[in-house]
PDB file of C-alpha atoms and ligand atoms in Angstrom:
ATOM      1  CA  UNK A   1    -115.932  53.490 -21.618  1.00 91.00           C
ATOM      2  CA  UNK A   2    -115.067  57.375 -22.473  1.00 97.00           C
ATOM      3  CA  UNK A   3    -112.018  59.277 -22.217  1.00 98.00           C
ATOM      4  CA  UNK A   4    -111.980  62.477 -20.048  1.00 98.00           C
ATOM      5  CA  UNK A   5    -108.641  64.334 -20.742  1.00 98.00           C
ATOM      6  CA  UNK A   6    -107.222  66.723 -18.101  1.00 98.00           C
ATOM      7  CA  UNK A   7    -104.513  69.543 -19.044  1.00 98.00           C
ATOM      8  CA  UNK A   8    -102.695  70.829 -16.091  1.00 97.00           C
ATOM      9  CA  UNK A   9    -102.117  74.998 -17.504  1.00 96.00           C
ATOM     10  CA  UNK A  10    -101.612  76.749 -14.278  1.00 94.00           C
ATOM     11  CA  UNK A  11     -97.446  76.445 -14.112  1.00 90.00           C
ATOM     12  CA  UNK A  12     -96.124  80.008 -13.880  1.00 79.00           C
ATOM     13  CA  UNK A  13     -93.762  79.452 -16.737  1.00 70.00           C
ATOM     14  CA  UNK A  14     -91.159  81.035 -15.047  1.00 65.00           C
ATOM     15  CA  UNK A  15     -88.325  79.438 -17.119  1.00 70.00           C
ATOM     16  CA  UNK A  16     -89.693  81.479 -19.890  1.00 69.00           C
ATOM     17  CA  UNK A  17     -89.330  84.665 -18.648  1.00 61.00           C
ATOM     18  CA  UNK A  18     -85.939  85.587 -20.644  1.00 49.00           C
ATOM     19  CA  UNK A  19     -84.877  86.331 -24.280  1.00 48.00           C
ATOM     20  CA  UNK A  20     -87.024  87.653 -26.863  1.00 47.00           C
ATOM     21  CA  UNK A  21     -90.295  85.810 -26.768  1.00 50.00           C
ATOM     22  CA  UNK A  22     -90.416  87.153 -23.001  1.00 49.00           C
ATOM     23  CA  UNK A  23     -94.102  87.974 -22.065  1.00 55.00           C
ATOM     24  CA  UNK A  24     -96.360  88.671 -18.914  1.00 59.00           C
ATOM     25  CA  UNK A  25     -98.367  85.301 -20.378  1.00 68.00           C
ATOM     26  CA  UNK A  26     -97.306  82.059 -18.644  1.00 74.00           C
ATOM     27  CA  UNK A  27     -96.050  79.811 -21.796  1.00 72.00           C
ATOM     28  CA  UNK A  28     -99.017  77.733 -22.172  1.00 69.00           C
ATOM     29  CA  UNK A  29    -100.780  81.143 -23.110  1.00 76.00           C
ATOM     30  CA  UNK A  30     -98.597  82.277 -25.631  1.00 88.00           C
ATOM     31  CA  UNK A  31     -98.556  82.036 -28.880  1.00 91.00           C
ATOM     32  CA  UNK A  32     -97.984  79.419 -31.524  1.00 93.00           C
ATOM     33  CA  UNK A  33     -98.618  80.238 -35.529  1.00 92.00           C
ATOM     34  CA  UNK A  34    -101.419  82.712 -34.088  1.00 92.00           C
ATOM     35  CA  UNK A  35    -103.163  80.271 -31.861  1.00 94.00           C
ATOM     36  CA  UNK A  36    -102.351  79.980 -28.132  1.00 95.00           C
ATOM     37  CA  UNK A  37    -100.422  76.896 -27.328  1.00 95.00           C
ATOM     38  CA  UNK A  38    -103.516  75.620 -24.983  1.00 95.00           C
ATOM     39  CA  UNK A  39    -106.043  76.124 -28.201  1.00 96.00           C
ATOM     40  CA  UNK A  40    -103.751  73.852 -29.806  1.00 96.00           C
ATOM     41  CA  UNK A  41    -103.432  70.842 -27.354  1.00 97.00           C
ATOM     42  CA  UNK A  42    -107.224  71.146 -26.989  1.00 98.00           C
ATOM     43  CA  UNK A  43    -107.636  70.684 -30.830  1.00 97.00           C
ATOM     44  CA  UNK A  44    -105.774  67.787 -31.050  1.00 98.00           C
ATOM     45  CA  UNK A  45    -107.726  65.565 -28.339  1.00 98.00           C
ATOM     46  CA  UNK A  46    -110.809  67.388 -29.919  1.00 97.00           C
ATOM     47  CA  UNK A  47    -110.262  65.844 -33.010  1.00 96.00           C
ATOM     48  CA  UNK A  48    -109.957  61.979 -31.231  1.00 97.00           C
ATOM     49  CA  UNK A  49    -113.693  60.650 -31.416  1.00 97.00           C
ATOM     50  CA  UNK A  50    -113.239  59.071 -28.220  1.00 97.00           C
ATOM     51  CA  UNK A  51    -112.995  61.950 -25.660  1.00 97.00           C
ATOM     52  CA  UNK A  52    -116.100  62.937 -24.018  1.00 96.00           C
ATOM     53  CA  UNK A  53    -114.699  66.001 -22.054  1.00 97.00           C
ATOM     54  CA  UNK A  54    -111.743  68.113 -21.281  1.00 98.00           C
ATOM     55  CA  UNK A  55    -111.167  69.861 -17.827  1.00 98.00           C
ATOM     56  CA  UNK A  56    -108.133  72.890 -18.064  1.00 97.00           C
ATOM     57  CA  UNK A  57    -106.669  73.681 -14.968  1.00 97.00           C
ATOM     58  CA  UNK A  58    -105.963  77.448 -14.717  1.00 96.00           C
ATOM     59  CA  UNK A  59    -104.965  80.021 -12.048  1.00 96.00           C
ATOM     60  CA  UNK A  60    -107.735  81.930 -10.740  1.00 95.00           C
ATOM     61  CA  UNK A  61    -106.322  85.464 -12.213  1.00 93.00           C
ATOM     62  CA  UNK A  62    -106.120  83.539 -15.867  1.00 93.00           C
ATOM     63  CA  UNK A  63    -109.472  81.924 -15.804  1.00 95.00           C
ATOM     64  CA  UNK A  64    -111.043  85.025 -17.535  1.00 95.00           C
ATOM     65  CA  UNK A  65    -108.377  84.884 -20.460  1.00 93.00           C
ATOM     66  CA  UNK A  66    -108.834  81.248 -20.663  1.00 95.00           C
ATOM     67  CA  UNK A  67    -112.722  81.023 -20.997  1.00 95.00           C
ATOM     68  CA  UNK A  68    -112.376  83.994 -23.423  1.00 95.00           C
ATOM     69  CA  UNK A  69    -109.710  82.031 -25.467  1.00 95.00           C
ATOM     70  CA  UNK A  70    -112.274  79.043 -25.508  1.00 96.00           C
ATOM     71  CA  UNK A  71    -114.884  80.339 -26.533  1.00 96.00           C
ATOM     72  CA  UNK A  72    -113.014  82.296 -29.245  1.00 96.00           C
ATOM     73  CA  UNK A  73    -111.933  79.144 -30.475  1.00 96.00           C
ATOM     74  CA  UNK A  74    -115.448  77.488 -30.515  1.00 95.00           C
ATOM     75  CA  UNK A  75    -115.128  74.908 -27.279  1.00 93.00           C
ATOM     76  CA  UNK A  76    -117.333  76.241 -25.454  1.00 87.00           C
ATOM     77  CA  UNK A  77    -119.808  73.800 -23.550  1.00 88.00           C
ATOM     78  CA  UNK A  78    -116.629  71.121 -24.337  1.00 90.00           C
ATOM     79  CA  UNK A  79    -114.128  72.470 -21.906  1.00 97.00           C
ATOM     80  CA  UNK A  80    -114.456  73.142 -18.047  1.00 97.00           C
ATOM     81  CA  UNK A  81    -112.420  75.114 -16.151  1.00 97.00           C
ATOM     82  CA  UNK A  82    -110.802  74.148 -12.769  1.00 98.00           C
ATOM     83  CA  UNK A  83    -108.689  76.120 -10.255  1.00 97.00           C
ATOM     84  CA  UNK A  84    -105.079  74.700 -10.810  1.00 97.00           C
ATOM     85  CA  UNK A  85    -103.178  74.570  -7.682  1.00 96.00           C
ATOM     86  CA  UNK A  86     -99.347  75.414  -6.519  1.00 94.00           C
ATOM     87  CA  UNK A  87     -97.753  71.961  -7.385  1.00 95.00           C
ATOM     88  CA  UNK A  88     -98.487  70.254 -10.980  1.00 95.00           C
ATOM     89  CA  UNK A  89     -99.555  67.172  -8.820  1.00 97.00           C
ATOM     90  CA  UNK A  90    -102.171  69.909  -7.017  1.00 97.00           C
ATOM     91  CA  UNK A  91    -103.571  71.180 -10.259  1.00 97.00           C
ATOM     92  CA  UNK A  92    -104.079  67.472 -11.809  1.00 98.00           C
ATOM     93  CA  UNK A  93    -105.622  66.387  -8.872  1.00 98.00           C
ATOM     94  CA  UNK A  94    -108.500  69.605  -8.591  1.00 98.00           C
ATOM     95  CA  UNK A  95    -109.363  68.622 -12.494  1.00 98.00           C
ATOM     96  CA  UNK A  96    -109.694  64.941 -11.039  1.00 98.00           C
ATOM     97  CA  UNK A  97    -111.734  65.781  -8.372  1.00 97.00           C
ATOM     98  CA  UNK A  98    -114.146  67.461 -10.809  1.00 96.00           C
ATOM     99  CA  UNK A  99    -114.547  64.629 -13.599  1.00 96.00           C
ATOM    100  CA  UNK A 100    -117.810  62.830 -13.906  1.00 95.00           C
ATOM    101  CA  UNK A 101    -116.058  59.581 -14.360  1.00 95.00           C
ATOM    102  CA  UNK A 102    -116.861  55.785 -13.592  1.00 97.00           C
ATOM    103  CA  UNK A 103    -114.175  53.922 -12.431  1.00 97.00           C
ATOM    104  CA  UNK A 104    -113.461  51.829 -15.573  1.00 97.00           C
ATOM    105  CA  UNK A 105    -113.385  55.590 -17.826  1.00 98.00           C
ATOM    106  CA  UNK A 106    -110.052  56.407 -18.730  1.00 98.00           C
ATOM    107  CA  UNK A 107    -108.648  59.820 -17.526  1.00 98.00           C
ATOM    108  CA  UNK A 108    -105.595  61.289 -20.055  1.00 98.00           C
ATOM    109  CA  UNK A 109    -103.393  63.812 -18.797  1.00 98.00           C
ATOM    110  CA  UNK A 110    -101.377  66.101 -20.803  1.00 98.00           C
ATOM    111  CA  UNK A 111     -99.375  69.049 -20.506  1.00 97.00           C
ATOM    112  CA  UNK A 112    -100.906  72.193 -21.876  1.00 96.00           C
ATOM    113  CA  UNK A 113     -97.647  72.944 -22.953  1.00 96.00           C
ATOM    114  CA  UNK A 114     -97.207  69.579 -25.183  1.00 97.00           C
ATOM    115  CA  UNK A 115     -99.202  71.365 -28.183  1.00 97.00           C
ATOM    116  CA  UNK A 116     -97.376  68.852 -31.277  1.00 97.00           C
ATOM    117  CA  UNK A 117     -99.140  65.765 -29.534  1.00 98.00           C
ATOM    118  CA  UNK A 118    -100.497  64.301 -32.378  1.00 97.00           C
ATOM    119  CA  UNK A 119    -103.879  62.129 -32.888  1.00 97.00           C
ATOM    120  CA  UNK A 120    -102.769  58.905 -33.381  1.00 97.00           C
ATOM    121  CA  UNK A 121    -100.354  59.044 -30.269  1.00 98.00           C
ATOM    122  CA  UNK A 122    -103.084  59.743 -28.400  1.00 98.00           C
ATOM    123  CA  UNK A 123    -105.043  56.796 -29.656  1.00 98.00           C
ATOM    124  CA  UNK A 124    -101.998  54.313 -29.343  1.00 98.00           C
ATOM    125  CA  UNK A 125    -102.374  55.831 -25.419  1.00 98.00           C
ATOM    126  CA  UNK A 126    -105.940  54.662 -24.920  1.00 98.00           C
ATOM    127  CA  UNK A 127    -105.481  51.438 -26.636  1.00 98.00           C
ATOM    128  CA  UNK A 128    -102.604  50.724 -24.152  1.00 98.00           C
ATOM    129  CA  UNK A 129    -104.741  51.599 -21.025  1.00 98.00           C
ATOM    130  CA  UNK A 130    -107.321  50.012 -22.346  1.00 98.00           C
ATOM    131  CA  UNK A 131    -104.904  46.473 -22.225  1.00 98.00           C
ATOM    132  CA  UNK A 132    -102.873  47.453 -19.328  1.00 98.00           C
ATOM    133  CA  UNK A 133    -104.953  49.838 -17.190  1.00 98.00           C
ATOM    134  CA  UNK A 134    -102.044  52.226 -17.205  1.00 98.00           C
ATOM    135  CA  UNK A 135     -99.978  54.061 -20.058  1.00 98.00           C
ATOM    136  CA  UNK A 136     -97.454  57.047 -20.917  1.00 98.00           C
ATOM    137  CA  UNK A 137     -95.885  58.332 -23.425  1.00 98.00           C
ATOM    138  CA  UNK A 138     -92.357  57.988 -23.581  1.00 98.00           C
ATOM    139  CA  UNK A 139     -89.181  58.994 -25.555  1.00 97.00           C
ATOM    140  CA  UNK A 140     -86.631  56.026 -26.175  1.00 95.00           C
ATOM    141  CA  UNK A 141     -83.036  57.852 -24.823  1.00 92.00           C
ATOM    142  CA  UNK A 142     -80.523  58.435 -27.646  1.00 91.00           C
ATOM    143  CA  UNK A 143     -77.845  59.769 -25.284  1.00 93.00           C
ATOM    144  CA  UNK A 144     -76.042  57.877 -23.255  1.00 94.00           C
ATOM    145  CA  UNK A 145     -76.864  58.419 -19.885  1.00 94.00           C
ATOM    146  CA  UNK A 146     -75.355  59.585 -16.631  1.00 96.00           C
ATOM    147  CA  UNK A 147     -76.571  59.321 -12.961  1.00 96.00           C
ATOM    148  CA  UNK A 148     -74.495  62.091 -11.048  1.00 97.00           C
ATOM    149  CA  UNK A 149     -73.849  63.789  -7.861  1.00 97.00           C
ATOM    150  CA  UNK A 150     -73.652  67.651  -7.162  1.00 95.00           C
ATOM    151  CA  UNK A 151     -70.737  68.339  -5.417  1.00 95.00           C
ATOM    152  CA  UNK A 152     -69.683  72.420  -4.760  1.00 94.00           C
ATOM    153  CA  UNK A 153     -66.971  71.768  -7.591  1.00 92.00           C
ATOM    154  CA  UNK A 154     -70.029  70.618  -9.771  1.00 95.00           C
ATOM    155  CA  UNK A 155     -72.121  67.042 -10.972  1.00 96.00           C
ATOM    156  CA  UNK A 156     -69.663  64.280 -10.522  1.00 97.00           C
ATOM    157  CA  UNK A 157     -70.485  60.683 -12.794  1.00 97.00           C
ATOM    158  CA  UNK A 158     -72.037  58.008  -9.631  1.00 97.00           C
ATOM    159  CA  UNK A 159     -73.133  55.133 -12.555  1.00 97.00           C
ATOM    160  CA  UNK A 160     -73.878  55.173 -16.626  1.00 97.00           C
ATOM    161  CA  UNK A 161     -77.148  53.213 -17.246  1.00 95.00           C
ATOM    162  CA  UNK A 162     -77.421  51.568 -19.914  1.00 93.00           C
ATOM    163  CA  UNK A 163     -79.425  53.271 -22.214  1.00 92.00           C
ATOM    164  CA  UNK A 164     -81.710  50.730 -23.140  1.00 92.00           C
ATOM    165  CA  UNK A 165     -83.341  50.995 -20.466  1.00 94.00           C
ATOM    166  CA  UNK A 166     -84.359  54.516 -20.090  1.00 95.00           C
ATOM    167  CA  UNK A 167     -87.041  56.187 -21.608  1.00 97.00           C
ATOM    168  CA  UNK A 168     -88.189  59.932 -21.021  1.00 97.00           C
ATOM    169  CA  UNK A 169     -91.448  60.437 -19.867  1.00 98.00           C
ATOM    170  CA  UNK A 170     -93.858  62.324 -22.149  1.00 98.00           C
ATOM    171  CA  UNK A 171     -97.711  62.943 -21.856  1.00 98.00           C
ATOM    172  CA  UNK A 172    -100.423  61.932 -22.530  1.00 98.00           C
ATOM    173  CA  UNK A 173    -100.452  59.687 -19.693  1.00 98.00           C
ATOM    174  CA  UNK A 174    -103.622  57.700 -19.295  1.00 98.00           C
ATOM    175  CA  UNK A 175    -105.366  55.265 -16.584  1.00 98.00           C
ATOM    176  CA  UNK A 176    -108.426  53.927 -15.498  1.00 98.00           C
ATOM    177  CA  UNK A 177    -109.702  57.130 -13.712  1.00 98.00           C
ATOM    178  CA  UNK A 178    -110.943  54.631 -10.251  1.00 98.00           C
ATOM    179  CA  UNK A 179    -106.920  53.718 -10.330  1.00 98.00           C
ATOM    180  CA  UNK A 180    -105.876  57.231 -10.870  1.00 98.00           C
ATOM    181  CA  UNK A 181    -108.260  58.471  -8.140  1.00 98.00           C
ATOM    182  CA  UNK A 182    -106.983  55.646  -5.514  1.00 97.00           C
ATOM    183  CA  UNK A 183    -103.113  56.361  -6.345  1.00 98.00           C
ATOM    184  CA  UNK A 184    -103.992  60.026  -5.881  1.00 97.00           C
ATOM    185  CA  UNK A 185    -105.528  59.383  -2.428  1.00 97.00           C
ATOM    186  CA  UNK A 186    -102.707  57.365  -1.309  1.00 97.00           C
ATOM    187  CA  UNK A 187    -100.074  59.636  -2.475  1.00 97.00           C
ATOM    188  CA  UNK A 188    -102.121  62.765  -0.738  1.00 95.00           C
ATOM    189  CA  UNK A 189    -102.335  60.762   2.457  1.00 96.00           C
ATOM    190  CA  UNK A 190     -98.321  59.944   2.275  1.00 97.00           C
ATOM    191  CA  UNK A 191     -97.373  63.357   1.937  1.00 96.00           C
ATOM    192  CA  UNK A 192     -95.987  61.902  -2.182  1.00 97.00           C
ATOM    193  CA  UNK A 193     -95.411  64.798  -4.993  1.00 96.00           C
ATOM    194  CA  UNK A 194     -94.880  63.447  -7.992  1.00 96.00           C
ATOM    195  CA  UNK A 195     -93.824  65.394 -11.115  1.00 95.00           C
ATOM    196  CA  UNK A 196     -95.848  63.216 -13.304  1.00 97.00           C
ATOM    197  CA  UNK A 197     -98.981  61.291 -12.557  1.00 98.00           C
ATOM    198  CA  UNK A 198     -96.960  57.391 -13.712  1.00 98.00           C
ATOM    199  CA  UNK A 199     -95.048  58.356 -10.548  1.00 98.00           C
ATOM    200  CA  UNK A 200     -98.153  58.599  -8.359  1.00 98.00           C
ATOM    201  CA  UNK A 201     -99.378  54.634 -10.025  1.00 98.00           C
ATOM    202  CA  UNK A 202     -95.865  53.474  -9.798  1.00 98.00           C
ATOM    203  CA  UNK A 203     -95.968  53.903  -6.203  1.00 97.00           C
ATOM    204  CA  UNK A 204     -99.031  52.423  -5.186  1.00 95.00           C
ATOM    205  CA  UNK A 205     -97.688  49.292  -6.806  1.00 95.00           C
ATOM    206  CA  UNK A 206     -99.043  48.968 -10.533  1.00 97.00           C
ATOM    207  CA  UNK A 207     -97.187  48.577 -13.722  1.00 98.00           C
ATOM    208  CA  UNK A 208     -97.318  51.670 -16.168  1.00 98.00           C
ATOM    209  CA  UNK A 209     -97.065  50.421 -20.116  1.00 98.00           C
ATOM    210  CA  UNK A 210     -94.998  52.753 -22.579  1.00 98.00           C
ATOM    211  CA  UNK A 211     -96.633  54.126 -25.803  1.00 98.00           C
ATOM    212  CA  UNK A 212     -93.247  55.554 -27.972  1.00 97.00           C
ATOM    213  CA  UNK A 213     -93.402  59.174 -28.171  1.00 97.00           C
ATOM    214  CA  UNK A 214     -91.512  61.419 -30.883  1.00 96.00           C
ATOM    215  CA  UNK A 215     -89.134  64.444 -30.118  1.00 95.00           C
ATOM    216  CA  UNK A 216     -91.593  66.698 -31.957  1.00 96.00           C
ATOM    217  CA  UNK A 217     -94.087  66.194 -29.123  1.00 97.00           C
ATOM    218  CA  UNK A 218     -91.604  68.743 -27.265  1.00 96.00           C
ATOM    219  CA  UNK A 219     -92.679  70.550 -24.134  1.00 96.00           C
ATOM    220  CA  UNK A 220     -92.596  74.382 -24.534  1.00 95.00           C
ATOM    221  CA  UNK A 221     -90.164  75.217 -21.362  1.00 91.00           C
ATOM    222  CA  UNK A 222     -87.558  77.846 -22.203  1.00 87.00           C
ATOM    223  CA  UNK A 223     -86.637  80.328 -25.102  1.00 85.00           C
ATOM    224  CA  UNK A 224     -86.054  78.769 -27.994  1.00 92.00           C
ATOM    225  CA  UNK A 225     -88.872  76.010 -27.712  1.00 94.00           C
ATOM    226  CA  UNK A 226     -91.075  78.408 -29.344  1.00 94.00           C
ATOM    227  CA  UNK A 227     -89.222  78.255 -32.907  1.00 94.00           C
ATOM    228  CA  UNK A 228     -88.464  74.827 -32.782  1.00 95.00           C
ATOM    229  CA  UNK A 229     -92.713  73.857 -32.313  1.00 96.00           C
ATOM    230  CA  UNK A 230     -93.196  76.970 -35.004  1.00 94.00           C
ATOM    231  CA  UNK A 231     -90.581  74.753 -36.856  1.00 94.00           C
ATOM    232  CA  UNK A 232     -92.068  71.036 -36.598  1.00 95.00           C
ATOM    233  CA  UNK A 233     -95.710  72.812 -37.394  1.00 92.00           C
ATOM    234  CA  UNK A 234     -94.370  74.173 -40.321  1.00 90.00           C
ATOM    235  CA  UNK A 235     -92.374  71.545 -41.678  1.00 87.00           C
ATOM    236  CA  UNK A 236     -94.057  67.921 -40.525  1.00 79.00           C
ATOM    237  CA  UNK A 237     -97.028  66.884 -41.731  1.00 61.00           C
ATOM    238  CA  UNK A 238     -99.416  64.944 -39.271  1.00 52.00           C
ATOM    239  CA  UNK A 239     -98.166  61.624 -40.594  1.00 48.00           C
ATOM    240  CA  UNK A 240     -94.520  62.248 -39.814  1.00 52.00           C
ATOM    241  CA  UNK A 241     -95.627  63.421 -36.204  1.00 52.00           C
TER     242      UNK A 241
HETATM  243  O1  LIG B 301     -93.748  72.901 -14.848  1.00 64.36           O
HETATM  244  P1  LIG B 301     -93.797  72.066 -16.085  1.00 64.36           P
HETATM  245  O2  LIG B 301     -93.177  72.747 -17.245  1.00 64.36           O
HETATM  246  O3  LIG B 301     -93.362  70.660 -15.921  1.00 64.36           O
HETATM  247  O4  LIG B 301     -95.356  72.028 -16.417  1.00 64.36           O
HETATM  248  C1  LIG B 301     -96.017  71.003 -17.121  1.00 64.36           C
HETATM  249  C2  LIG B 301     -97.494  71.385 -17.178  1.00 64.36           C
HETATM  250  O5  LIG B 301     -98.026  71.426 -15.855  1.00 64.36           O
HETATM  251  C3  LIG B 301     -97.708  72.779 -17.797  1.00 64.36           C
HETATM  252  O6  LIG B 301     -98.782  72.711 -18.716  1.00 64.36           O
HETATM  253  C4  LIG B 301     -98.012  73.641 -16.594  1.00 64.36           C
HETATM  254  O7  LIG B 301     -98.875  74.741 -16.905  1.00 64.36           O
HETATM  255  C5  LIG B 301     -98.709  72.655 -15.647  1.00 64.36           C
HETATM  256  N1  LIG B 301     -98.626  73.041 -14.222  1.00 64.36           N
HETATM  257  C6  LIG B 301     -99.809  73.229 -13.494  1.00 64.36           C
HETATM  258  N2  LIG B 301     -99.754  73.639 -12.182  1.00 64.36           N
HETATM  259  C7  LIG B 301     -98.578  73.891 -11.582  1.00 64.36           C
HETATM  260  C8  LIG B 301     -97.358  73.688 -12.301  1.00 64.36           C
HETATM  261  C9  LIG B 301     -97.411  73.249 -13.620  1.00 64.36           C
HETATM  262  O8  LIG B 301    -100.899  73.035 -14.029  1.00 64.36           O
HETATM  263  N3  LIG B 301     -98.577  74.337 -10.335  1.00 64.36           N
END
């Protein structure tokens, strides 16, 4: 069995594109504690002895910056490059089309812009697949939770669910990579887009495991997400990750 470990980069970042760390890079290109966010998620599943190969999807007009940052930061020959695609669901499933993988492999997807993932997360992940065939990452709630309607006058409270039984979905999220590859074909031929891959397994029927995640395993979105990952890199050592 080997891991192959795909990380969707080719968002736009758009939800970026204010305050002061405003930049012509999409977010997973910028910069965290001199490194680009990307280098960083790479490291991580670089350093977990299990993962045979890493595919980046990238936009065609950042696949230059990309394979320079790689090879800058010594992966060359242990990343490939795909052509991401206009939907996250798009990007994942170019990388998927590309891996070399036997049906019983497992295929981790993360988002490039999850850099604080940490190594023994990632190895709780592939134990979990290993046992159920299908795993994410998630967050336990700590709010109490609200389903709502928009209305013109603004979101008005339908139901409270119980927060015991929500969790918010993180990545990594691993699978067999034949599952993956079926659910993927299914969803394509429906017409489904997911905005996570459990989605795309949920639907075809099979029962996704939770590995707990941590709220330092934050995904870079908007201003301010910068500091707080400069923050938890500065302050947490890996064990408290
Ligand atoms: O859009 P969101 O912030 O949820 O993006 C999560 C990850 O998916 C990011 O790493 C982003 O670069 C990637 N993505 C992609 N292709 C898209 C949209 C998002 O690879 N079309």
């Amino acid at each position: 069995m080997r891991v192959f470990v795909i990380l969707p980069a080719a968002g736009l970042g758009t939800r970026m594109a204010v305050g002061h760390h405003a930049s012509s890079a999409p977010k997973q290109f910028l910069e965290l504690a001199g490194v680009p966010i990307l280098i960083h998620s790479l490291r991580v599943f670089a350093q977990v002895p299990q993962v045979a190969a890493m595919y980046v999807s990238v936009r065609d007009n950042e696949r230059e910056r990309v394979e320079s940052q790689v090879a800058e930061h010594g992966f060359s020959g242990k990343v490939s490059i795909v052509t991401g695609g206009d939907t996250r669901q798009e990007s994942v499933a170019n990388a998927l089309n590309a891996l070399p993988c036997a049906d019983d492999d497992i295929v981790l997807v993360h988002d490039a812009v999850r850099p604080l993932i940490d190594p023994a997360t990632i190895t709780r992940t592939i134990e979990a697949v290993e046992k159920h065939s299908a795993a994410i990452v998630g967050l336990p709630a700590v709010d109490t939770i609200k389903q709502v309607e928009r209305t013109a006058d603004g979101a008005i409270i339908t139901a409270t669910i119980p927060r015991e039984y929500i969790v918010q979905a993180q990545t990594p999220q691993g699978f067999c990579c034949g599952l993956l590859k079926r659910a993927f074909a299914e969803a394509t031929a429906d017409g489904f887009v997911g905005t996570d891959e459990a989605s795309i397994v949920e639907r075809a029927g099979v029962l996704v495991a939770v590995v707990p995640g941590s709220p330092t395993n934050l995904k870079i979105t908007q201003p301010g997400d910068l500091d707080l990952a400069e923050f938890y890199l500065n302050h947490l050592t890996a064990s408290h990750r």
